[in-house]
Tab-separated table of C-alpha atoms and ligand atoms in Angstrom:
chain	number	residue	atom	x	y	z
A	1369	MET	CA	-48.384	-100.110	65.991
A	1370	LYS	CA	-45.180	-101.599	67.236
A	1371	MET	CA	-43.863	-101.911	63.722
A	1372	LYS	CA	-44.576	-98.246	63.079
A	1373	LYS	CA	-42.682	-97.187	66.190
A	1374	MET	CA	-39.752	-99.295	65.098
A	1375	MET	CA	-39.744	-97.651	61.690
A	1376	VAL	CA	-39.741	-94.220	63.246
A	1377	TYR	CA	-36.863	-95.228	65.476
A	1378	LEU	CA	-34.898	-96.542	62.511
A	1379	TRP	CA	-35.625	-93.359	60.605
A	1380	TRP	CA	-34.057	-91.318	63.398
A	1381	VAL	CA	-31.002	-93.575	63.465
A	1382	VAL	CA	-30.590	-93.075	59.735
A	1383	LEU	CA	-31.042	-89.313	60.087
A	1384	LEU	CA	-28.511	-89.076	62.889
A	1385	LEU	CA	-26.000	-91.064	60.862
A	1386	VAL	CA	-26.572	-89.171	57.656
A	1387	LEU	CA	-26.871	-85.628	58.980
A	1388	PRO	CA	-23.290	-85.071	60.133
A	1389	PHE	CA	-21.937	-86.107	56.735
A	1390	SER	CA	-24.397	-84.204	54.629
A	1391	SER	CA	-24.109	-80.853	56.329
A	1392	ALA	CA	-21.512	-79.710	53.806
A	1393	GLY	CA	-24.283	-78.829	51.408
A	1394	SER	CA	-24.841	-82.114	49.597
A	1395	GLY	CA	-28.314	-82.259	51.121
A	1396	ILE	CA	-30.106	-85.333	52.336
A	1397	SER	CA	-31.596	-85.810	48.863
A	1398	SER	CA	-35.129	-87.089	48.519
A	1399	THR	CA	-35.320	-88.594	52.013
A	1400	SER	CA	-35.344	-85.221	53.739
A	1401	SER	CA	-38.780	-84.179	54.883
A	1402	SER	CA	-40.203	-80.813	53.919
A	1403	VAL	CA	-40.186	-79.928	57.606
A	1404	SER	CA	-36.446	-80.163	57.953
A	1405	GLN	CA	-36.002	-78.297	54.704
A	1406	GLN	CA	-38.188	-75.548	56.067
A	1407	THR	CA	-36.079	-75.500	59.240
A	1408	LEU	CA	-32.931	-75.172	57.183
A	1409	GLY	CA	-34.510	-72.371	55.166
A	1410	VAL	CA	-35.604	-70.549	58.305
A	1411	GLN	CA	-32.149	-70.946	59.843
A	1412	LYS	CA	-30.511	-69.621	56.687
A	1413	HIS	CA	-32.801	-66.604	56.681
A	1414	LEU	CA	-32.137	-65.989	60.382
A	1415	ASN	CA	-28.389	-66.098	59.758
A	1416	GLN	CA	-28.869	-63.569	56.981
A	1417	LEU	CA	-30.940	-61.202	59.148
A	1418	ASN	CA	-29.210	-61.515	62.511
A	1419	LYS	CA	-25.691	-60.168	62.318
A	1420	PRO	CA	-23.004	-60.937	64.913
A	1421	ALA	CA	-23.611	-58.692	67.930
A	1422	VAL	CA	-21.105	-56.628	69.875
A	1423	LYS	CA	-23.547	-56.731	72.794
A	1424	SER	CA	-27.080	-58.070	73.334
A	1425	ILE	CA	-29.771	-56.611	75.571
A	1426	LYS	CA	-32.823	-58.510	76.781
A	1427	SER	CA	-35.857	-56.237	76.812
A	1428	PRO	CA	-38.672	-56.781	79.362
A	1429	ASP	CA	-41.080	-57.418	76.438
A	1430	GLY	CA	-39.106	-60.500	75.388
A	1431	ASP	CA	-37.211	-58.841	72.539
A	1432	ILE	CA	-33.490	-59.254	72.209
A	1433	ILE	CA	-31.784	-56.116	70.975
A	1434	ASP	CA	-28.455	-56.852	69.291
A	1435	CYS	CA	-25.921	-54.042	69.053
A	1436	ILE	CA	-24.495	-54.532	65.561
A	1437	HIS	CA	-21.455	-52.755	64.196
A	1438	VAL	CA	-22.815	-49.997	61.956
A	1439	ALA	CA	-20.934	-51.372	58.929
A	1440	HIS	CA	-22.366	-54.881	59.426
A	1441	GLN	CA	-26.048	-53.928	59.183
A	1442	PRO	CA	-28.383	-55.703	56.716
A	1443	ALA	CA	-28.363	-52.758	54.267
A	1444	PHE	CA	-24.851	-53.653	53.169
A	1445	ASP	CA	-25.865	-57.141	52.063
A	1446	HIS	CA	-27.157	-55.638	48.835
A	1447	PRO	CA	-24.667	-55.915	45.936
A	1448	SER	CA	-25.321	-52.322	44.835
A	1449	MET	CA	-24.241	-51.164	48.318
A	1450	THR	CA	-20.660	-52.382	47.947
A	1451	ASN	CA	-19.364	-48.959	46.938
A	1452	HIS	CA	-21.743	-46.950	49.108
A	1453	THR	CA	-20.096	-44.542	51.524
A	1454	ILE	CA	-22.201	-44.396	54.665
A	1455	GLN	CA	-23.447	-40.893	55.519
A	1456	MET	CA	-23.072	-40.298	59.230
A	1457	ARG	CA	-25.203	-37.131	59.093
A	1458	PRO	CA	-27.484	-35.370	56.620
A	1459	SER	CA	-26.064	-32.290	54.910
A	1460	TYR	CA	-29.287	-30.344	55.573
A	1461	HIS	CA	-32.006	-30.440	58.178
A	1462	PRO	CA	-35.344	-28.655	57.654
A	1463	GLU	CA	-35.444	-27.374	61.237
A	1464	ARG	CA	-31.865	-26.444	61.941
A	1465	LEU	CA	-29.501	-24.006	60.293
A	1466	ASN	CA	-25.858	-25.011	60.022
A	1467	PHE	CA	-26.936	-28.530	60.738
A	1468	GLY	CA	-23.625	-30.004	59.634
A	1469	GLU	CA	-21.897	-28.223	62.510
A	1470	SER	CA	-24.295	-29.177	65.253
A	1471	LYS	CA	-24.190	-32.494	67.022
A	1472	VAL	CA	-26.686	-34.981	65.639
A	1473	SER	CA	-27.922	-36.203	68.980
A	1474	SER	CA	-28.250	-33.576	71.692
A	1475	SER	CA	-30.120	-34.497	74.831
A	1476	LYS	CA	-33.382	-32.626	75.212
A	1477	SER	CA	-36.725	-34.136	76.166
A	1478	LYS	CA	-36.677	-37.903	75.723
A	1479	ARG	CA	-39.820	-38.799	77.537
A	1480	VAL	CA	-41.207	-41.277	75.055
A	1481	THR	CA	-38.515	-43.800	74.282
A	1482	GLN	CA	-38.261	-47.533	73.994
A	1483	LEU	CA	-38.813	-50.237	76.569
A	1484	TRP	CA	-35.413	-51.951	76.121
A	1485	HIS	CA	-33.652	-48.792	77.359
A	1486	THR	CA	-34.515	-49.917	80.887
A	1487	LYS	CA	-32.033	-52.800	80.440
A	1488	GLY	CA	-29.111	-51.120	78.703
A	1489	ARG	CA	-27.801	-49.134	75.749
A	1490	CYS	CA	-25.799	-49.831	72.607
A	1491	PRO	CA	-22.228	-48.497	72.411
A	1492	GLU	CA	-21.116	-45.827	69.902
A	1493	GLY	CA	-20.341	-47.243	66.488
A	1494	THR	CA	-23.115	-49.830	66.738
A	1495	ILE	CA	-26.842	-49.779	65.959
A	1496	PRO	CA	-29.570	-51.549	67.952
A	1497	VAL	CA	-31.370	-54.220	65.908
A	1498	ARG	CA	-34.367	-56.228	67.095
A	1499	ARG	CA	-33.299	-59.856	66.751
A	1500	THR	CA	-35.542	-61.981	64.535
A	1501	LYS	CA	-36.500	-65.236	66.222
A	1502	GLN	CA	-37.436	-68.504	64.579
A	1503	GLU	CA	-41.051	-68.112	65.683
A	1504	ASP	CA	-41.217	-64.662	64.044
A	1505	ILE	CA	-40.532	-66.231	60.657
A	1506	LEU	CA	-42.763	-69.254	61.306
A	1507	ARG	CA	-45.739	-66.913	61.885
A	1508	ALA	CA	-45.330	-65.546	58.356
A	1509	SER	CA	-47.056	-67.380	55.522
A	1510	SER	CA	-43.652	-68.046	53.949
A	1511	ILE	CA	-40.002	-67.208	54.564
A	1512	LYS	CA	-40.112	-64.843	51.616
A	1513	SER	CA	-43.125	-62.946	52.885
A	1514	TYR	CA	-41.648	-62.341	56.353
A	1515	GLY	CA	-41.212	-58.618	56.956
A	1516	LYS	CA	-43.241	-57.613	53.909
A	1517	LYS	CA	-46.758	-56.253	53.605
A	1518	LYS	CA	-49.050	-59.119	52.697
A	1519	GLN	CA	-51.531	-57.388	50.504
A	1520	LYS	CA	-51.005	-54.713	47.959
A	1521	SER	CA	-52.947	-51.889	49.481
A	1522	PHE	CA	-52.543	-48.190	49.699
A	1523	PRO	CA	-54.953	-45.432	50.541
A	1524	GLN	CA	-55.760	-44.048	47.145
A	1525	PRO	CA	-57.986	-41.044	47.687
A	1526	ARG	CA	-58.277	-39.946	44.073
A	1527	SER	CA	-60.167	-42.938	42.779
A	1528	ALA	CA	-62.050	-43.768	45.912
A	1529	ASP	CA	-64.200	-46.683	44.882
A	1530	PRO	CA	-65.371	-48.331	48.105
A	1531	ASP	CA	-66.212	-51.641	46.434
A	1532	LEU	CA	-62.784	-51.963	44.934
A	1533	LEU	CA	-60.920	-50.903	48.015
A	1534	SER	CA	-62.742	-52.966	50.588
A	1535	GLN	CA	-61.767	-56.113	48.672
A	1536	SER	CA	-58.237	-55.857	49.982
A	1537	GLY	CA	-59.623	-55.607	53.520
A	1538	HIS	CA	-57.537	-52.577	54.382
A	1539	GLN	CA	-59.296	-49.569	55.878
A	1540	HIS	CA	-57.925	-46.084	56.241
A	1541	ALA	CA	-58.767	-42.773	57.847
A	1542	ILE	CA	-56.289	-40.276	56.488
A	1543	VAL	CA	-55.472	-36.701	55.605
A	1544	TYR	CA	-53.500	-35.956	52.435
A	1545	VAL	CA	-51.987	-33.320	50.176
A	1546	GLU	CA	-51.096	-33.707	46.511
A	1547	GLY	CA	-50.468	-31.730	43.349
A	1548	ASP	CA	-47.076	-30.345	44.319
A	1549	LYS	CA	-43.499	-31.490	44.772
A	1550	PHE	CA	-42.810	-32.510	48.355
A	1551	TYR	CA	-39.417	-33.087	49.942
A	1552	GLY	CA	-40.546	-34.472	53.248
A	1553	ALA	CA	-43.198	-34.449	55.959
A	1554	LYS	CA	-43.521	-34.136	59.688
A	1555	ALA	CA	-46.098	-34.908	62.348
A	1556	THR	CA	-46.510	-35.333	66.063
A	1557	ILE	CA	-48.411	-38.583	66.467
A	1558	ASN	CA	-50.419	-39.577	69.539
A	1559	VAL	CA	-49.380	-43.083	70.645
A	1560	TRP	CA	-51.948	-45.702	71.691
A	1561	GLU	CA	-52.184	-49.467	71.894
A	1562	PRO	CA	-55.248	-50.391	69.802
A	1563	LYS	CA	-56.820	-53.834	70.282
A	1564	ILE	CA	-56.405	-56.285	67.429
A	1565	GLN	CA	-59.132	-58.900	66.924
A	1566	GLN	CA	-57.270	-61.416	64.736
A	1567	PRO	CA	-53.509	-62.042	64.859
A	1568	ASN	CA	-53.262	-61.578	61.086
A	1569	GLU	CA	-54.727	-58.076	61.294
A	1570	PHE	CA	-52.821	-54.948	62.254
A	1571	SER	CA	-53.456	-51.350	63.238
A	1572	LEU	CA	-51.017	-48.572	62.434
A	1573	SER	CA	-50.665	-44.804	62.446
A	1574	GLN	CA	-48.111	-43.323	60.112
A	1575	ILE	CA	-46.884	-40.872	57.510
A	1576	TRP	CA	-46.772	-41.943	53.852
A	1577	ILE	CA	-44.338	-40.247	51.467
A	1578	LEU	CA	-45.535	-41.279	48.006
A	1579	GLY	CA	-44.068	-40.944	44.541
A	1580	GLY	CA	-45.528	-41.806	41.154
A	1581	ALA	CA	-49.046	-42.796	40.228
A	1582	PHE	CA	-50.839	-45.549	42.121
A	1583	GLY	CA	-49.615	-48.168	39.670
A	1584	GLN	CA	-47.210	-51.079	39.753
A	1585	ASP	CA	-44.272	-48.770	40.351
A	1586	LEU	CA	-45.583	-46.721	43.272
A	1587	ASN	CA	-42.757	-45.535	45.524
A	1588	SER	CA	-43.522	-45.260	49.218
A	1589	ILE	CA	-41.651	-44.395	52.407
A	1590	GLU	CA	-43.639	-44.992	55.578
A	1591	ALA	CA	-42.958	-44.383	59.261
A	1592	GLY	CA	-45.006	-44.432	62.430
A	1593	TRP	CA	-46.225	-46.850	65.075
A	1594	GLN	CA	-47.993	-50.173	64.658
A	1595	VAL	CA	-49.503	-53.107	66.520
A	1596	SER	CA	-49.012	-56.273	64.476
A	1597	PRO	CA	-49.267	-59.632	66.280
A	1598	ASP	CA	-48.134	-61.561	63.199
A	1599	LEU	CA	-45.011	-59.495	62.669
A	1600	TYR	CA	-43.906	-59.172	66.310
A	1601	GLY	CA	-45.693	-61.927	68.234
A	1602	ASP	CA	-47.412	-59.600	70.699
A	1603	ASN	CA	-49.822	-56.659	70.997
A	1604	ASN	CA	-47.230	-53.992	71.798
A	1605	THR	CA	-47.070	-50.643	70.023
A	1606	ARG	CA	-43.876	-50.512	68.014
A	1607	LEU	CA	-41.938	-47.931	66.054
A	1608	PHE	CA	-41.746	-48.994	62.424
A	1609	THR	CA	-40.742	-47.981	58.928
A	1610	TYR	CA	-41.594	-49.436	55.541
A	1611	TRP	CA	-40.427	-48.763	52.024
A	1612	THR	CA	-41.204	-50.046	48.532
A	1613	SER	CA	-40.327	-48.926	45.026
A	1614	ASP	CA	-42.783	-51.199	43.201
A	1615	ALA	CA	-46.107	-50.956	45.020
A	1616	TYR	CA	-45.301	-53.617	47.652
A	1617	GLN	CA	-44.371	-56.316	45.118
A	1618	ALA	CA	-40.712	-57.391	45.021
A	1619	THR	CA	-38.955	-54.545	46.803
A	1620	GLY	CA	-39.033	-53.219	50.323
A	1621	CYS	CA	-39.796	-54.373	53.832
A	1622	TYR	CA	-40.477	-53.303	57.392
A	1623	ASN	CA	-37.660	-51.872	59.492
A	1624	LEU	CA	-34.256	-53.447	58.784
A	1625	LEU	CA	-35.713	-56.749	57.572
A	1626	CYS	CA	-34.124	-56.375	54.156
A	1627	SER	CA	-31.342	-54.398	52.572
A	1628	GLY	CA	-32.553	-50.802	52.262
A	1629	PHE	CA	-32.639	-48.392	55.186
A	1630	ILE	CA	-29.213	-47.471	56.538
A	1631	GLN	CA	-29.259	-46.771	60.264
A	1632	ILE	CA	-26.675	-44.576	61.985
A	1633	ASN	CA	-28.310	-44.067	65.389
A	1634	ASN	CA	-27.292	-46.204	68.378
A	1635	GLU	CA	-30.273	-45.379	70.619
A	1636	ILE	CA	-33.463	-46.281	68.767
A	1637	ALA	CA	-34.298	-49.763	67.438
A	1638	MET	CA	-36.701	-50.144	64.533
A	1639	GLY	CA	-39.564	-52.437	65.479
A	1640	ALA	CA	-38.966	-51.998	69.224
A	1641	THR	CA	-41.760	-51.275	71.708
A	1642	ILE	CA	-42.551	-47.596	72.295
A	1643	TYR	CA	-43.009	-46.729	75.938
A	1644	PRO	CA	-45.180	-45.374	77.481
A	1645	VAL	CA	-48.470	-45.258	75.519
A	1646	SER	CA	-51.534	-43.065	76.106
A	1647	GLY	CA	-54.500	-44.100	78.211
A	1648	PHE	CA	-58.190	-43.239	77.842
A	1649	HIS	CA	-58.873	-40.110	79.895
A	1650	ALA	CA	-55.294	-40.457	81.225
A	1651	SER	CA	-51.781	-39.248	80.308
A	1652	GLN	CA	-51.253	-38.620	76.605
A	1653	TYR	CA	-47.992	-39.397	74.845
A	1654	ASP	CA	-46.929	-38.502	71.340
A	1655	ILE	CA	-43.912	-38.950	69.095
A	1656	ASN	CA	-42.392	-36.674	66.465
A	1657	ILE	CA	-41.563	-38.150	63.119
A	1658	LEU	CA	-39.801	-36.191	60.405
A	1659	VAL	CA	-38.785	-37.568	57.022
A	1660	TRP	CA	-36.936	-35.316	54.594
A	1661	LYS	CA	-34.862	-35.466	51.458
A	1662	ASP	CA	-31.263	-34.326	51.708
A	1663	PRO	CA	-31.002	-31.798	48.839
A	1664	LYS	CA	-27.309	-32.535	48.378
A	1665	GLU	CA	-27.029	-36.332	48.465
A	1666	GLY	CA	-30.656	-37.077	47.594
A	1667	ASN	CA	-31.147	-39.563	50.434
A	1668	TRP	CA	-34.373	-39.629	52.468
A	1669	TRP	CA	-33.609	-39.159	56.174
A	1670	MET	CA	-35.722	-39.979	59.191
A	1671	GLN	CA	-35.785	-38.387	62.614
A	1672	PHE	CA	-37.611	-39.764	65.651
A	1673	GLY	CA	-38.388	-37.417	68.551
A	1674	ASP	CA	-36.471	-34.140	68.684
A	1675	ASP	CA	-33.016	-35.657	68.715
A	1676	TYR	CA	-32.758	-39.026	67.147
A	1677	VAL	CA	-31.642	-38.879	63.535
A	1678	LEU	CA	-32.096	-42.566	62.788
A	1679	GLY	CA	-30.633	-42.923	59.319
A	1680	TYR	CA	-31.704	-42.817	55.702
A	1681	TRP	CA	-33.083	-44.569	52.651
A	1682	PRO	CA	-30.480	-44.151	49.876
A	1683	ALA	CA	-31.827	-42.308	46.831
A	1684	PHE	CA	-30.952	-45.188	44.498
A	1685	LEU	CA	-33.627	-47.425	46.075
A	1686	PHE	CA	-36.300	-45.359	44.349
A	1687	SER	CA	-37.440	-44.170	40.942
A	1688	TYR	CA	-39.953	-41.324	41.472
A	1689	LEU	CA	-38.774	-40.557	44.983
A	1690	SER	CA	-35.221	-40.085	43.768
A	1691	ASP	CA	-36.614	-36.719	42.608
A	1692	SER	CA	-39.453	-35.764	44.955
A	1693	ALA	CA	-42.729	-36.972	46.445
A	1694	SER	CA	-46.025	-36.231	44.703
A	1695	MET	CA	-48.298	-36.945	47.653
A	1696	ILE	CA	-48.124	-37.004	51.446
A	1697	GLU	CA	-50.604	-38.864	53.646
A	1698	TRP	CA	-50.993	-38.966	57.418
A	1699	GLY	CA	-53.324	-41.231	59.376
A	1700	GLY	CA	-54.389	-44.733	60.308
A	1701	GLU	CA	-54.752	-48.068	58.591
A	1702	VAL	CA	-56.152	-51.394	59.792
A	1703	VAL	CA	-56.737	-54.774	58.208
A	1704	ASN	CA	-60.353	-55.916	58.308
A	1705	SER	CA	-60.267	-59.673	57.714
A	1706	GLU	CA	-64.056	-59.924	58.188
A	1707	SER	CA	-63.851	-63.211	59.999
A	1708	GLU	CA	-67.347	-64.722	60.313
A	1709	GLY	CA	-68.636	-62.233	57.757
A	1710	GLN	CA	-68.616	-59.326	60.190
A	1711	HIS	CA	-66.520	-56.210	60.314
A	1712	THR	CA	-63.482	-56.647	62.528
A	1713	SER	CA	-63.439	-55.085	65.988
A	1714	THR	CA	-59.780	-54.187	65.484
A	1715	GLN	CA	-59.355	-50.610	66.655
A	1716	MET	CA	-57.750	-47.724	64.827
A	1717	GLY	CA	-55.982	-45.018	66.851
A	1718	SER	CA	-57.431	-45.170	70.356
A	1719	GLY	CA	-60.489	-47.142	69.238
A	1720	HIS	CA	-62.641	-44.019	69.686
A	1721	PHE	CA	-64.158	-41.740	67.069
A	1722	PRO	CA	-62.640	-38.311	66.290
A	1723	GLY	CA	-65.628	-36.468	67.771
A	1724	GLU	CA	-64.621	-37.528	71.291
A	1725	GLY	CA	-61.560	-35.262	71.200
A	1726	PHE	CA	-58.441	-34.994	73.331
A	1727	GLY	CA	-57.640	-37.750	75.812
A	1728	LYS	CA	-60.124	-40.073	74.133
A	1729	ALA	CA	-59.543	-40.011	70.374
A	1730	SER	CA	-56.089	-40.292	68.801
A	1731	TYR	CA	-54.561	-37.316	66.980
A	1732	PHE	CA	-51.851	-36.140	64.614
A	1733	ARG	CA	-50.816	-32.532	65.269
A	1734	ASN	CA	-48.513	-29.995	63.637
A	1735	ILE	CA	-48.596	-31.852	60.349
A	1736	GLN	CA	-46.217	-30.189	57.909
A	1737	THR	CA	-44.529	-30.770	54.579
A	1738	VAL	CA	-41.003	-29.913	53.442
A	1739	ASP	CA	-40.842	-27.613	50.408
A	1740	GLY	CA	-38.251	-27.243	47.624
A	1741	SER	CA	-36.184	-24.837	49.746
A	1742	ASN	CA	-35.961	-27.404	52.528
A	1743	ASN	CA	-38.369	-25.526	54.816
A	1744	LEU	CA	-41.219	-26.946	56.844
A	1745	ARG	CA	-44.591	-25.555	55.720
A	1746	PRO	CA	-48.181	-26.063	56.850
A	1747	PRO	CA	-49.971	-28.244	54.303
A	1748	LYS	CA	-52.209	-26.484	51.778
A	1749	ASP	CA	-55.541	-27.816	50.458
A	1750	ILE	CA	-55.824	-30.765	52.797
A	1751	GLY	CA	-58.062	-33.619	51.708
A	1752	THR	CA	-59.493	-36.339	53.937
A	1753	TYR	CA	-60.313	-39.896	53.041
A	1754	THR	CA	-61.928	-42.878	54.721
A	1755	GLU	CA	-63.665	-45.916	53.218
A	1756	GLN	CA	-66.329	-46.368	55.922
A	1757	PRO	CA	-66.725	-43.375	58.259
A	1758	ASP	CA	-69.079	-45.397	60.471
A	1759	CYS	CA	-66.169	-47.761	61.229
A	1760	TYR	CA	-63.197	-45.368	61.287
A	1761	ASP	CA	-63.407	-41.619	60.704
A	1762	VAL	CA	-61.209	-38.518	60.445
A	1763	LYS	CA	-61.816	-34.860	61.401
A	1764	THR	CA	-59.408	-31.972	60.779
A	1765	GLY	CA	-58.823	-28.685	62.586
A	1766	LYS	CA	-56.357	-25.852	63.049
A	1767	THR	CA	-55.163	-23.918	66.091
A	1768	GLY	CA	-52.141	-21.834	67.025
A	1769	ASP	CA	-50.504	-24.470	69.211
A	1770	TRP	CA	-51.357	-27.558	67.252
A	1771	GLY	CA	-51.112	-26.076	63.765
A	1772	ASN	CA	-52.902	-28.335	61.314
A	1773	TYR	CA	-54.173	-31.328	63.249
A	1774	PHE	CA	-56.726	-34.080	62.984
A	1775	TYR	CA	-58.390	-36.708	65.104
A	1776	TYR	CA	-58.867	-40.106	63.492
A	1777	GLY	CA	-59.812	-43.712	64.214
A	1778	GLY	CA	-62.646	-45.698	65.649
A	1779	PRO	CA	-63.720	-49.047	67.082
A	1780	GLY	CA	-64.360	-50.926	63.847
A	1781	LYS	CA	-67.362	-53.170	64.485
A	1782	ASN	CA	-70.287	-51.323	66.119
A	1783	PRO	CA	-74.071	-51.072	65.492
A	1784	LYS	CA	-73.493	-48.697	62.524
A	1785	CYS	CA	-70.606	-50.798	61.191
A	1786	PRO	CA	-71.847	-54.387	61.432
B	2877	NAG	C1	-17.525	-50.722	42.810
B	2877	NAG	O1	-16.334	-50.063	42.407
B	2877	NAG	C2	-15.468	-50.879	41.646
B	2877	NAG	C3	-14.195	-50.096	41.395
B	2877	NAG	O2	-14.474	-48.778	41.010
B	2877	NAG	C4	-16.169	-51.310	40.359
B	2877	NAG	O3	-15.332	-52.151	39.593
B	2877	NAG	C5	-17.461	-52.051	40.707
B	2877	NAG	O4	-18.168	-52.358	39.536
B	2877	NAG	C6	-18.336	-51.204	41.625
B	2877	NAG	N1	-19.472	-51.989	42.051
B	2877	NAG	C7	-20.730	-51.558	41.995
B	2877	NAG	C8	-21.782	-52.498	42.455
B	2877	NAG	O5	-21.032	-50.446	41.593
B	2878	NAG	C1	-53.344	-59.939	71.871
B	2878	NAG	O1	-54.662	-59.473	72.097
B	2878	NAG	C2	-55.683	-60.417	71.832
B	2878	NAG	C3	-57.031	-59.767	72.058
B	2878	NAG	O2	-57.068	-58.452	71.603
B	2878	NAG	C4	-55.511	-61.624	72.727
B	2878	NAG	O3	-56.485	-62.589	72.403
B	2878	NAG	C5	-54.121	-62.216	72.545
B	2878	NAG	O4	-53.924	-63.265	73.458
B	2878	NAG	C6	-53.058	-61.161	72.737
B	2878	NAG	N1	-51.777	-61.733	72.389
B	2878	NAG	C7	-50.713	-61.658	73.186
B	2878	NAG	C8	-49.456	-62.312	72.670
B	2878	NAG	O5	-50.729	-61.079	74.255
């Protein structure tokens, strides 16, 4: 016992002596433990992700929002970005004529915003970036997988084979259109905070802009809100985006966690908590999300709310989507890890079934697509898709005010979904 303690002590002396001299990159050779190598790897990745901040804001939810100079954002780490000229505004906007002449960010209703706004704002010329902490990366199964979707899964309505799909553990309740060329999509999405049973599960509500067949080279742009304890370390509802150009394999990531999305907006942080959220039988809150393809430059732009043009995915990231999208989907997705052989009780939407209606079930309203002339259109020939309607379901409708809408979601585990 005593001997062992002594050895440990000696080991530390050796480490302390060796470390200062080996920090120049020579490494500590074979004596370094895998733990310290992991720490070095994590630190290196953090340095890569977290750029020097002009200003930092501590959000009440524990996040640190760094205001990064717009030219220093992660997107520009990519070698193919070296000659990219940042676009500070889209050349066209599906909802506004003469968009180039109007100011990008006017101040209309900004009721639903982000929690960190209560503690400060980022100056012009910077963008707010949620700082990645060491524990964020340590929760991921590996440094490489941090910020990426773990399983290859996408709602694939055309070849709906429940046995095949449930293997991946992902469950969906969605509405979709296909069989045309799409240049964007819009929706007003009800915001809730669904309960997550296991930390490695998530629940999200989003728009999918899809290009290509559902093969190894599927292109996808995704935006909406999510609750993901593994990704963020809490149960808060957060604004998120995702992109991939190879069906979630080597390319793409959430938010700004890799080189891809170029942000121009200094008010909204990707991955930050959305505030407030809706309550059962209480106030309802929703967010507008619009994604559209700039017909001139070819980039895919994203707008949050009525005013916040957040930025864009450069056209060169994609293959199919560099032309147009072949399918649009709207709706919810959860991971069902089936711990203890039972269906997860992770909720989708509000955790209530569509039949319960307004104030109880979660909705998407005014769902629209962008056509080849850059106009918003109501979707034609809407399809719906869900793997297990007794766990999570979807129900569409149409009214004057709400246009094409649907309620979706459910509680997961219940007597009919054991
Ligand atoms: C950037 O432009 C320079 C000069 O035109 C060229 O030599 C270089 O190859 C370009 N880099 C990329 C990644 O396109
Ligand atoms: C998240 O919610 C689960 C239950 O739904 C709870 O067990 C867990 O402690 C919560 N995590 C945090 C960080 O609040």
